[in-house]
Amino acid sequence: MNILKIIKFPSNILRKKSKKVNKNINKKIILDIKNKLFNTMYYNKGIGLSAIQVNIDLNIIVYDVNNIKNFMINSEIIYKNENIYSYEGCLSIPNIYYEVKRYKNIIVKYEDIDRNINILKIENNNLLSSCIQHEIDHTNGILFIDYLSNIKKFLINKKIKKNNKHY
């Protein structure tokens, strides 16, 4: 079982926009990344993971929300509506949880392992919709804490610095 190291905030790696996965990349390499991402996500008790979180600079995400699991290449949200608030955490920012604004209904365009274009429509599944938005944000160098007020960001940075002194 291959478990990869999760990059932790405030690493600049998390701020990189992930590279689009080229059609020429060998399918075996993509399958290996897929398996490592799922293994790492499950090992760390997450529901989603982006490749950039394990220092793989490719636009790839995985998720497993209430047994709805998927692997997406070059994913992008092409439609969103109806605001909701989602209580979120992140494997790259351990022990930090806040409510952030997301969208209840989304349509995502992505490629599967065979590089076929797929359209996924999520309606009225707040956790799944929020998880996918969270992971796609990672591919764009955006963290859930970026949606918070400056005072909350200040408190998070203070808490992280305090926690880092204990290690």
N, CA, C and O of each residue as an XYZ file, in Angstrom:
668
protein
N       0.849     -1.181      0.000
C       0.000      0.000      0.000
C       0.893      1.242      0.000
O       1.659      1.464      0.938
N       0.790      2.033     -1.041
C       1.603      3.243     -1.153
C       0.868      4.434     -0.564
O      -0.181      4.844     -1.060
N       1.434      4.983      0.500
C       0.888      6.173      1.148
C       1.863      7.311      0.889
O       3.055      7.201      1.177
N       1.347      8.400      0.344
C       2.183      9.562      0.051
C       2.094     10.572      1.193
O       1.120     10.601      1.946
N       3.127     11.394      1.303
C       3.167     12.432      2.339
C       2.288     13.603      1.898
O       2.411     14.108      0.782
N       1.411     14.014      2.788
C       0.542     15.153      2.494
C       1.280     16.444      2.818
O       1.827     16.608      3.909
N       1.286     17.352      1.858
C       1.916     18.663      2.018
C       1.044     19.489      2.963
O      -0.177     19.533      2.815
N       1.672     20.131      3.918
C       0.949     20.906      4.933
C       1.070     22.412      4.680
O       2.102     22.903      4.224
N      -0.005     23.120      4.987
C      -0.015     24.574      4.997
C       0.990     25.048      6.042
O       1.017     24.473      7.130
N       1.813     26.052      5.782
C       1.710     27.058      4.729
C       2.608     26.822      3.506
O       3.023     27.793      2.873
N       2.912     25.606      3.162
C       3.779     25.329      2.015
C       3.271     26.019      0.742
O       2.076     26.008      0.447
N       4.198     26.614      0.007
C       3.860     27.283     -1.255
C       3.384     26.309     -2.326
O       2.737     26.719     -3.289
N       3.693     25.037     -2.170
C       3.235     24.026     -3.135
C       1.712     24.053     -3.236
O       1.154     23.868     -4.317
N       1.049     24.281     -2.116
C      -0.416     24.301     -2.098
C      -0.999     25.490     -2.856
O      -2.194     25.515     -3.151
N      -0.165     26.465     -3.168
C      -0.620     27.663     -3.893
C      -0.396     27.559     -5.404
O      -0.757     28.464     -6.156
N       0.201     26.454     -5.836
C       0.450     26.270     -7.270
C      -0.827     25.869     -7.988
O      -1.630     25.092     -7.471
N      -1.001     26.408     -9.181
C      -2.083     25.943    -10.051
C      -1.582     24.669    -10.726
O      -0.536     24.673    -11.375
N      -2.326     23.591    -10.571
C      -1.897     22.292    -11.109
C      -1.858     22.303    -12.633
O      -2.678     22.940    -13.294
N      -0.886     21.585    -13.164
C      -0.758     21.474    -14.622
C      -1.842     20.560    -15.172
O      -2.224     19.566    -14.555
N      -2.318     20.927    -16.342
C      -3.278     20.081    -17.040
C      -2.593     18.764    -17.403
O      -1.423     18.752    -17.785
N      -3.323     17.664    -17.282
C      -2.766     16.350    -17.601
C      -2.778     16.177    -19.114
O      -3.832     16.168    -19.751
N      -1.587     16.041    -19.665
C      -1.398     15.894    -21.103
C      -1.929     14.545    -21.570
O      -1.840     13.555    -20.843
N      -2.471     14.504    -22.762
C      -3.007     13.251    -23.334
C      -1.915     12.207    -23.548
O      -2.217     11.019    -23.652
N      -0.663     12.625    -23.614
C       0.441     11.697    -23.892
C       0.939     10.939    -22.661
O       1.752     10.024    -22.789
N       0.463     11.309    -21.480
C       0.927     10.618    -20.271
C       0.408      9.182    -20.290
O      -0.768      8.930    -20.552
N       1.306      8.261    -20.008
C       0.997      6.838    -20.013
C      -0.123      6.516    -19.021
O      -0.123      7.006    -17.891
N      -1.071      5.691    -19.455
C      -2.211      5.317    -18.613
C      -1.766      4.606    -17.335
O      -2.401      4.761    -16.292
N      -0.678      3.825    -17.403
C      -0.176      3.133    -16.206
C       0.263      4.129    -15.139
O       0.045      3.913    -13.947
N       0.879      5.213    -15.574
C       1.309      6.258    -14.636
C       0.086      6.885    -13.966
O       0.076      7.100    -12.754
N      -0.938      7.174    -14.760
C      -2.162      7.767    -14.220
C      -2.836      6.802    -13.237
O      -3.299      7.222    -12.177
N      -2.892      5.525    -13.581
C      -3.484      4.523    -12.678
C      -2.713      4.425    -11.366
O      -3.307      4.270    -10.299
N      -1.396      4.516    -11.451
C      -0.566      4.481    -10.251
C      -0.864      5.688     -9.356
O      -0.985      5.551     -8.138
N      -0.980      6.863     -9.966
C      -1.317      8.077     -9.214
C      -2.695      7.916     -8.570
O      -2.882      8.239     -7.397
N      -3.646      7.422     -9.340
C      -5.009      7.204     -8.820
C      -4.975      6.322     -7.573
O      -5.559      6.672     -6.547
N      -4.304      5.197     -7.659
C      -4.242      4.266     -6.526
C      -3.560      4.883     -5.318
O      -4.015      4.710     -4.187
N      -2.471      5.603     -5.553
C      -1.763      6.251     -4.445
C      -2.617      7.338     -3.794
O      -2.602      7.497     -2.573
N      -3.361      8.086     -4.613
C      -4.224      9.130     -4.054
C      -5.326      8.527     -3.186
O      -5.563      8.987     -2.070
N      -5.995      7.500     -3.700
C      -7.042      6.859     -2.891
C      -6.461      6.263     -1.612
O      -7.029      6.440     -0.535
N      -5.335      5.559     -1.719
C      -4.711      4.958     -0.527
C      -4.353      6.016      0.509
O      -4.592      5.835      1.702
N      -3.780      7.119      0.044
C      -3.380      8.202      0.941
C      -4.603      8.848      1.582
O      -4.607      9.133      2.780
N      -5.642      9.076      0.778
C      -6.872      9.678      1.293
C      -7.498      8.788      2.371
O      -7.848      9.269      3.449
N      -7.635      7.503      2.083
C      -8.240      6.584      3.059
C      -7.383      6.460      4.319
O      -7.910      6.453      5.431
N      -6.081      6.362      4.148
C      -5.168      6.233      5.288
C      -5.313      7.418      6.246
O      -5.245      7.261      7.465
N      -5.513      8.608      5.667
C      -5.628      9.834      6.461
C      -7.070     10.184      6.821
O      -7.344     11.258      7.357
N      -7.980      9.268      6.521
C      -9.397      9.424      6.865
C     -10.029     10.663      6.234
O     -10.837     11.353      6.855
N      -9.640     10.929      4.980
C     -10.224     12.035      4.239
C     -11.356     11.564      3.348
O     -11.580     10.366      3.178
N     -12.071     12.534      2.780
C     -13.116     12.207      1.805
C     -12.749     12.696      0.410
O     -13.454     12.406     -0.556
N     -11.650     13.437      0.303
C     -11.186     13.921     -0.990
C      -9.713     14.262     -0.916
O      -9.175     14.546      0.154
N      -9.067     14.231     -2.076
C      -7.642     14.570     -2.135
C      -7.298     15.014     -3.546
O      -7.753     14.431     -4.530
N      -6.494     16.048     -3.621
C      -5.990     16.553     -4.893
C      -4.522     16.166     -5.020
O      -3.795     16.130     -4.028
N      -4.093     15.878     -6.241
C      -2.706     15.446     -6.466
C      -1.697     16.467     -5.945
O      -0.641     16.084     -5.443
N      -2.001     17.743     -6.055
C      -1.051     18.769     -5.608
C      -0.806     18.669     -4.104
O       0.241     19.105     -3.625
N      -1.751     18.106     -3.352
C      -1.581     17.955     -1.904
C      -0.528     16.918     -1.540
O      -0.074     16.864     -0.397
N      -0.140     16.096     -2.508
C       0.928     15.117     -2.283
C       2.099     15.406     -3.222
O       2.887     14.523     -3.559
N       2.185     16.671     -3.630
C       3.284     17.180     -4.455
C       3.356     16.525     -5.838
O       4.442     16.342     -6.388
N       2.211     16.180     -6.385
C       2.124     15.745     -7.781
C       1.433     16.876     -8.524
O       0.243     17.125     -8.331
N       2.189     17.556     -9.373
C       1.704     18.764    -10.032
C       0.888     18.420    -11.281
O       1.283     18.731    -12.405
N      -0.252     17.775    -11.058
C      -1.172     17.436    -12.142
C      -2.599     17.671    -11.661
O      -2.907     17.482    -10.484
N      -3.464     18.082    -12.579
C      -4.858     18.347    -12.250
C      -5.615     17.018    -12.142
O      -6.288     16.587    -13.079
N      -5.485     16.390    -10.980
C      -6.143     15.117    -10.685
C      -6.715     15.198     -9.274
O      -6.041     15.644     -8.344
N      -7.969     14.762     -9.124
C      -8.572     14.683     -7.796
C      -9.262     13.328     -7.625
O      -9.649     12.676     -8.594
N      -9.400     12.930     -6.362
C     -10.189     11.749     -6.012
C     -11.108     12.127     -4.858
O     -10.815     13.042     -4.088
N     -12.215     11.415     -4.750
C     -13.088     11.597     -3.594
C     -13.890     10.328     -3.360
O     -14.089      9.514     -4.262
N     -14.340     10.187     -2.129
C     -15.246      9.111     -1.738
C     -16.140      9.678     -0.640
O     -15.752      9.755      0.526
N     -17.334     10.069     -1.039
C     -18.292     10.695     -0.133
C     -19.502      9.775     -0.023
O     -20.263      9.616     -0.977
N     -19.669      9.175      1.143
C     -20.796      8.260      1.367
C     -20.887      7.198      0.271
O     -21.958      6.935     -0.277
N     -19.750      6.603     -0.031
C     -19.623      5.544     -1.038
C     -19.883      5.997     -2.472
O     -20.087      5.165     -3.357
N     -19.879      7.299     -2.708
C     -19.881      7.831     -4.070
C     -18.446      8.249     -4.327
O     -17.984      9.266     -3.811
N     -17.733      7.447     -5.141
C     -16.318      7.749     -5.334
C     -16.025      7.967     -6.803
O     -16.693      7.432     -7.688
N     -14.994      8.777     -7.030
C     -14.629      9.103     -8.402
C     -13.182      9.572     -8.450
O     -12.581      9.943     -7.443
N     -12.663      9.537     -9.647
C     -11.315      9.965     -9.992
C     -11.485     10.897    -11.178
O     -12.043     10.499    -12.201
N     -11.013     12.131    -11.059
C     -11.220     13.126    -12.109
C      -9.894     13.697    -12.586
O      -9.014     14.026    -11.789
N      -9.772     13.806    -13.888
C      -8.611     14.419    -14.526
C      -9.075     15.723    -15.172
O     -10.129     15.770    -15.807
N      -8.279     16.780    -15.003
C      -8.558     18.084    -15.618
C      -9.992     18.554    -15.347
O     -10.697     18.988    -16.259
N     -10.401     18.463    -14.106
C     -11.775     18.823    -13.740
C     -11.954     20.332    -13.666
O     -11.044     21.071    -13.292
N     -13.138     20.758    -14.030
C     -13.493     22.175    -13.911
C     -14.995     22.297    -13.696
O     -15.787     21.541    -14.259
N     -15.362     23.258    -12.876
C     -16.780     23.526    -12.623
C     -17.274     24.430    -13.739
O     -16.737     25.515    -13.961
N     -18.309     23.966    -14.443
C     -18.825     24.750    -15.571
C     -20.172     25.406    -15.255
O     -20.664     26.224    -16.033
N     -20.760     25.050    -14.121
C     -22.016     25.667    -13.696
C     -22.134     25.515    -12.180
O     -21.755     24.492    -11.611
N     -22.666     26.553    -11.546
C     -22.892     26.495    -10.099
C     -24.024     27.441     -9.735
O     -24.167     28.515    -10.320
N     -24.834     27.023     -8.752
C     -25.870     27.925     -8.246
C     -26.316     27.522     -6.850
O     -26.013     26.426     -6.380
N     -27.013     28.389     -6.219
C     -27.597     28.249     -4.882
C     -26.537     28.074     -3.795
O     -25.979     26.995     -3.597
N     -26.288     29.174     -3.106
C     -25.287     29.170     -2.035
C     -25.695     28.283     -0.868
O     -26.867     28.195     -0.502
N     -24.693     27.631     -0.300
C     -24.846     26.879      0.945
C     -23.627     27.190      1.802
O     -22.658     27.781      1.326
N     -23.681     26.796      3.048
C     -22.508     26.906      3.907
C     -22.074     25.504      4.284
O     -22.877     24.671      4.705
N     -20.790     25.267      4.123
C     -20.215     23.942      4.328
C     -19.170     24.019      5.435
O     -18.277     24.865      5.392
N     -19.282     23.144      6.416
C     -18.305     23.063      7.500
C     -17.174     22.171      7.007
O     -17.368     20.972      6.807
N     -15.985     22.755      6.811
C     -14.903     22.041      6.143
C     -13.621     21.997      6.951
O     -13.346     22.847      7.797
N     -12.856     20.969      6.649
C     -11.491     20.819      7.111
C     -10.665     20.414      5.904
O     -11.186     20.314      4.793
N      -9.381     20.181      6.120
C      -8.500     19.843      5.007
C      -7.326     19.024      5.530
O      -6.751     19.342      6.571
N      -6.978     17.972      4.804
C      -5.838     17.148      5.210
C      -4.535     17.941      5.216
O      -3.596     17.584      5.928
N      -4.470     19.016      4.426
C      -3.267     19.855      4.390
C      -3.246     20.913      5.490
O      -2.229     21.572      5.707
N      -4.368     21.071      6.178
C      -4.462     22.033      7.286
C      -5.119     21.304      8.458
O      -6.282     21.559      8.772
N      -4.385     20.400      9.104
C      -4.989     19.538     10.123
C      -5.574     20.300     11.313
O      -5.039     21.317     11.754
N      -6.679     19.776     11.809
C      -7.328     20.274     13.027
C      -7.873     21.693     12.925
O      -8.072     22.358     13.941
N      -8.113     22.155     11.709
C      -8.713     23.469     11.483
C     -10.019     23.233     10.727
O     -10.026     22.612      9.664
N     -11.122     23.732     11.284
C     -12.435     23.529     10.665
C     -13.209     24.839     10.711
O     -13.288     25.490     11.752
N     -13.774     25.216      9.578
C     -14.578     26.428      9.503
C     -15.696     26.238      8.491
O     -15.654     25.356      7.632
N     -16.685     27.090      8.624
C     -17.791     27.110      7.678
C     -17.420     28.047      6.528
O     -16.988     29.177      6.757
N     -17.588     27.576      5.297
C     -17.297     28.395      4.119
C     -18.473     28.343      3.147
O     -19.266     27.401      3.149
N     -18.563     29.376      2.323
C     -19.641     29.452      1.339
C     -19.281     28.611      0.117
O     -18.193     28.742     -0.444
N     -20.202     27.755     -0.279
C     -20.051     26.897     -1.458
C     -21.354     26.951     -2.255
O     -22.240     27.757     -1.971
N     -21.448     26.084     -3.248
C     -22.655     25.999     -4.061
C     -23.299     24.631     -3.889
O     -22.618     23.607     -3.834
N     -24.615     24.637     -3.808
C     -25.379     23.406     -3.606
C     -25.413     22.560     -4.879
O     -25.282     21.337     -4.826
N     -25.589     23.220     -6.012
C     -25.727     22.533     -7.296
C     -24.562     22.909     -8.201
O     -24.281     24.090     -8.406
N     -23.892     21.911     -8.734
C     -22.760     22.169     -9.630
C     -22.793     21.190    -10.804
O     -23.366     20.102    -10.727
N     -22.160     21.620    -11.882
C     -21.899     20.730    -13.014
C     -20.396     20.768    -13.250
O     -19.800     21.836    -13.388
N     -19.801     19.588    -13.293
C     -18.350     19.462    -13.444
C     -18.040     18.747    -14.753
O     -18.644     17.727    -15.085
N     -17.089     19.304    -15.481
C     -16.573     18.669    -16.696
C     -15.207     18.094    -16.342
O     -14.375     18.784    -15.753
N     -14.976     16.840    -16.697
C     -13.699     16.202    -16.372
C     -13.415     15.063    -17.339
O     -14.278     14.653    -18.115
N     -12.184     14.563    -17.274
C     -11.792     13.396    -18.060
C     -11.664     12.200    -17.127
O     -11.245     12.338    -15.977
N     -12.032     11.020    -17.636
C     -11.856      9.792    -16.860
C     -10.510      9.153    -17.219
O      -9.720      9.734    -17.962
N     -10.260      7.972    -16.692
C      -8.976      7.295    -16.890
C      -8.693      7.003    -18.366
O      -7.536      6.953    -18.783
N      -9.763      6.811    -19.155
C      -9.599      6.564    -20.593
C      -9.569      7.850    -21.397
O      -9.531      7.827    -22.627
N      -9.588      8.982    -20.685
C      -9.501     10.326    -21.246
C     -10.759     10.737    -21.996
O     -10.722     11.616    -22.857
N     -11.877     10.091    -21.660
C     -13.177     10.500    -22.187
C     -13.671     11.698    -21.389
O     -13.460     11.782    -20.179
N     -14.330     12.623    -22.080
C     -14.916     13.785    -21.415
C     -16.229     13.355    -20.760
O     -17.062     12.697    -21.383
N     -16.397     13.736    -19.503
C     -17.608     13.418    -18.746
C     -18.191     14.692    -18.162
O     -17.477     15.656    -17.884
N     -19.490     14.675    -17.985
C     -20.191     15.762    -17.309
C     -20.886     15.158    -16.090
O     -21.651     14.201    -16.211
N     -20.616     15.720    -14.927
C     -21.220     15.251    -13.682
C     -22.077     16.368    -13.104
O     -21.599     17.477    -12.868
N     -23.341     16.059    -12.883
C     -24.280     17.033    -12.317
C     -24.578     16.625    -10.875
O     -25.030     15.509    -10.620
N     -24.323     17.529     -9.944
C     -24.588     17.289     -8.523
C     -25.694     18.248     -8.092
O     -25.554     19.465     -8.208
N     -26.791     17.687     -7.595
C     -27.890     18.500     -7.084
C     -28.283     17.992     -5.703
O     -28.415     16.787     -5.486
N     -28.465     18.915     -4.782
C     -28.989     18.591     -3.447
C     -28.161     17.555     -2.697
O     -28.708     16.779     -1.914
N     -26.872     17.534     -2.922
C     -25.968     16.689     -2.138
C     -24.857     17.608     -1.639
O     -23.781     17.688     -2.233
N     -25.141     18.300     -0.535
C     -24.244     19.351     -0.058
C     -22.832     18.863      0.208
O     -21.872     19.534     -0.170
N     -22.680     17.712      0.848
C     -21.343     17.223      1.186
C     -20.553     16.877     -0.072
O     -19.385     17.248     -0.185
N     -21.167     16.177     -1.011
C     -20.480     15.813     -2.250
C     -20.124     17.053     -3.061
O     -19.002     17.179     -3.552
N     -21.073     17.958     -3.199
C     -20.839     19.192     -3.947
C     -19.700     19.998     -3.320
O     -18.814     20.480     -4.026
N     -19.727     20.142     -2.000
C     -18.677     20.900     -1.301
C     -17.322     20.227     -1.431
O     -16.312     20.900     -1.636
N     -17.291     18.912     -1.315
C     -16.033     18.169     -1.425
C     -15.402     18.371     -2.801
O     -14.206     18.644     -2.903
N     -16.199     18.238     -3.852
C     -15.669     18.403     -5.208
C     -15.161     19.829     -5.406
O     -14.092     20.031     -5.982
N     -15.920     20.820     -4.932
C     -15.473     22.212     -5.052
C     -14.161     22.428     -4.303
O     -13.257     23.104     -4.795
N     -14.067     21.851     -3.112
C     -12.859     21.969     -2.286
C     -11.652     21.394     -3.027
O     -10.594     22.022     -3.069
N     -11.805     20.209     -3.607
C     -10.676     19.566     -4.300
C     -10.317     20.291     -5.590
O      -9.136     20.432     -5.908
N     -11.309     20.749     -6.332
C     -11.013     21.521     -7.550
C     -10.320     22.825     -7.181
O      -9.423     23.269     -7.898
N     -10.718     23.444     -6.076
C      -9.999     24.634     -5.602
C      -8.512     24.327     -5.425
O      -7.662     25.128     -5.815
N      -8.197     23.175     -4.840
C      -6.784     22.806     -4.670
C      -6.041     22.812     -6.004
O      -4.886     23.235     -6.060
N      -6.680     22.353     -7.071
C      -6.003     22.321     -8.375
C      -5.730     23.729     -8.901
O      -4.927     23.917     -9.815
N      -6.410     24.715     -8.312
C      -6.216     26.112     -8.704
C      -5.430     26.913     -7.669
O      -5.366     28.140     -7.744
N      -4.835     26.217     -6.706
C      -4.029     26.895     -5.691
C      -4.842     27.630     -4.638
O      -4.329     28.521     -3.961
N      -6.107     27.257     -4.499
C      -7.008     27.908     -3.544
C      -7.269     26.957     -2.380
O      -7.519     25.768     -2.580
N      -7.210     27.492     -1.165
C      -7.492     26.717      0.043
C      -8.808     27.190      0.651
O      -9.203     28.340      0.457
N      -9.484     26.319      1.379
C     -10.776     26.705      1.953
C     -10.642     27.893      2.897
O     -11.589     28.663      3.055
N      -9.491     28.053      3.519
C      -9.304     29.185      4.435
C      -9.246     30.519      3.691
O      -9.391     31.574      4.308
N      -9.035     30.486      2.378
C      -9.017     31.721      1.589
C     -10.385     32.401      1.569
O     -10.478     33.599      1.301
N     -11.431     31.654      1.848
C     -12.789     32.197      1.857
C     -13.156     32.835      3.196
O     -14.245     33.392      3.340
N     -12.265     32.758      4.163
C     -12.550     33.260      5.505
C     -12.159     34.723      5.655
O     -11.422     35.271      4.835
N     -12.665     35.344      6.715
C     -12.322     36.734      7.015
C     -10.853     36.825      7.429
O     -10.234     35.826      7.795
N     -10.317     38.026      7.363
C      -8.913     38.244      7.734
C      -8.643     37.882      9.193
O      -7.576     37.358      9.513
N      -9.591     38.155     10.068
C      -9.382     37.832     11.485
C      -9.321     36.318     11.684
O      -8.518     35.832     12.481
N     -10.159     35.573     10.970
C     -10.114     34.107     11.073
C      -8.800     33.569     10.509
O      -8.219     32.635     11.063
N      -8.335     34.155      9.414
C      -7.041     33.733      8.843
C      -5.908     34.007      9.829
O      -4.996     33.193      9.983
N      -5.974     35.155     10.493
C      -4.968     35.502     11.497
C      -4.962     34.471     12.625
O      -3.898     34.016     13.047
N      -6.148     34.103     13.114
C      -6.254     33.122     14.198
C      -5.743     31.745     13.763
O      -5.120     31.031     14.549
N      -6.007     31.383     12.522
C      -5.515     30.100     11.993
C      -3.994     30.098     11.952
O      -3.359     29.142     12.398
N      -3.409     31.163     11.419
C      -1.943     31.253     11.353
C      -1.324     31.194     12.741
O      -0.291     30.555     12.941
N      -1.957     31.859     13.696
C      -1.472     31.847     15.075
C      -1.529     30.422     15.643
O      -0.581     29.970     16.285
N      -2.629     29.727     15.407
C      -2.792     28.356     15.901
C      -1.772     27.416     15.247
O      -1.197     26.560     15.919
N      -1.552     27.574     13.958
C      -0.596     26.711     13.243
C       0.821     26.948     13.756
O       1.572     25.994     13.962
N       1.191     28.212     13.964
C       2.526     28.509     14.501
C       2.702     27.909     15.892
O       3.765     27.382     16.220
N       1.651     27.992     16.709
C       1.693     27.417     18.057
C       1.842     25.895     17.982
O       2.644     25.313     18.713
N       1.073     25.251     17.103
C       1.146     23.793     16.946
C       2.504     23.344     16.425
O       3.007     22.295     16.828
N       3.098     24.126     15.536
C       4.405     23.769     14.970
C       5.519     23.830     16.009
O       6.534     23.148     15.866
N       5.342     24.635     17.049
C       6.344     24.714     18.121
C       6.383     23.428     18.940
O       7.396     23.112     19.566
N       5.274     22.687     18.932
C       5.195     21.450     19.712
C       5.846     20.269     19.010
O       5.966     19.193     19.596
N       6.275     20.456     17.746
C       6.869     19.333     16.995
C       8.353     19.507     16.828
O       9.010     18.659     16.223
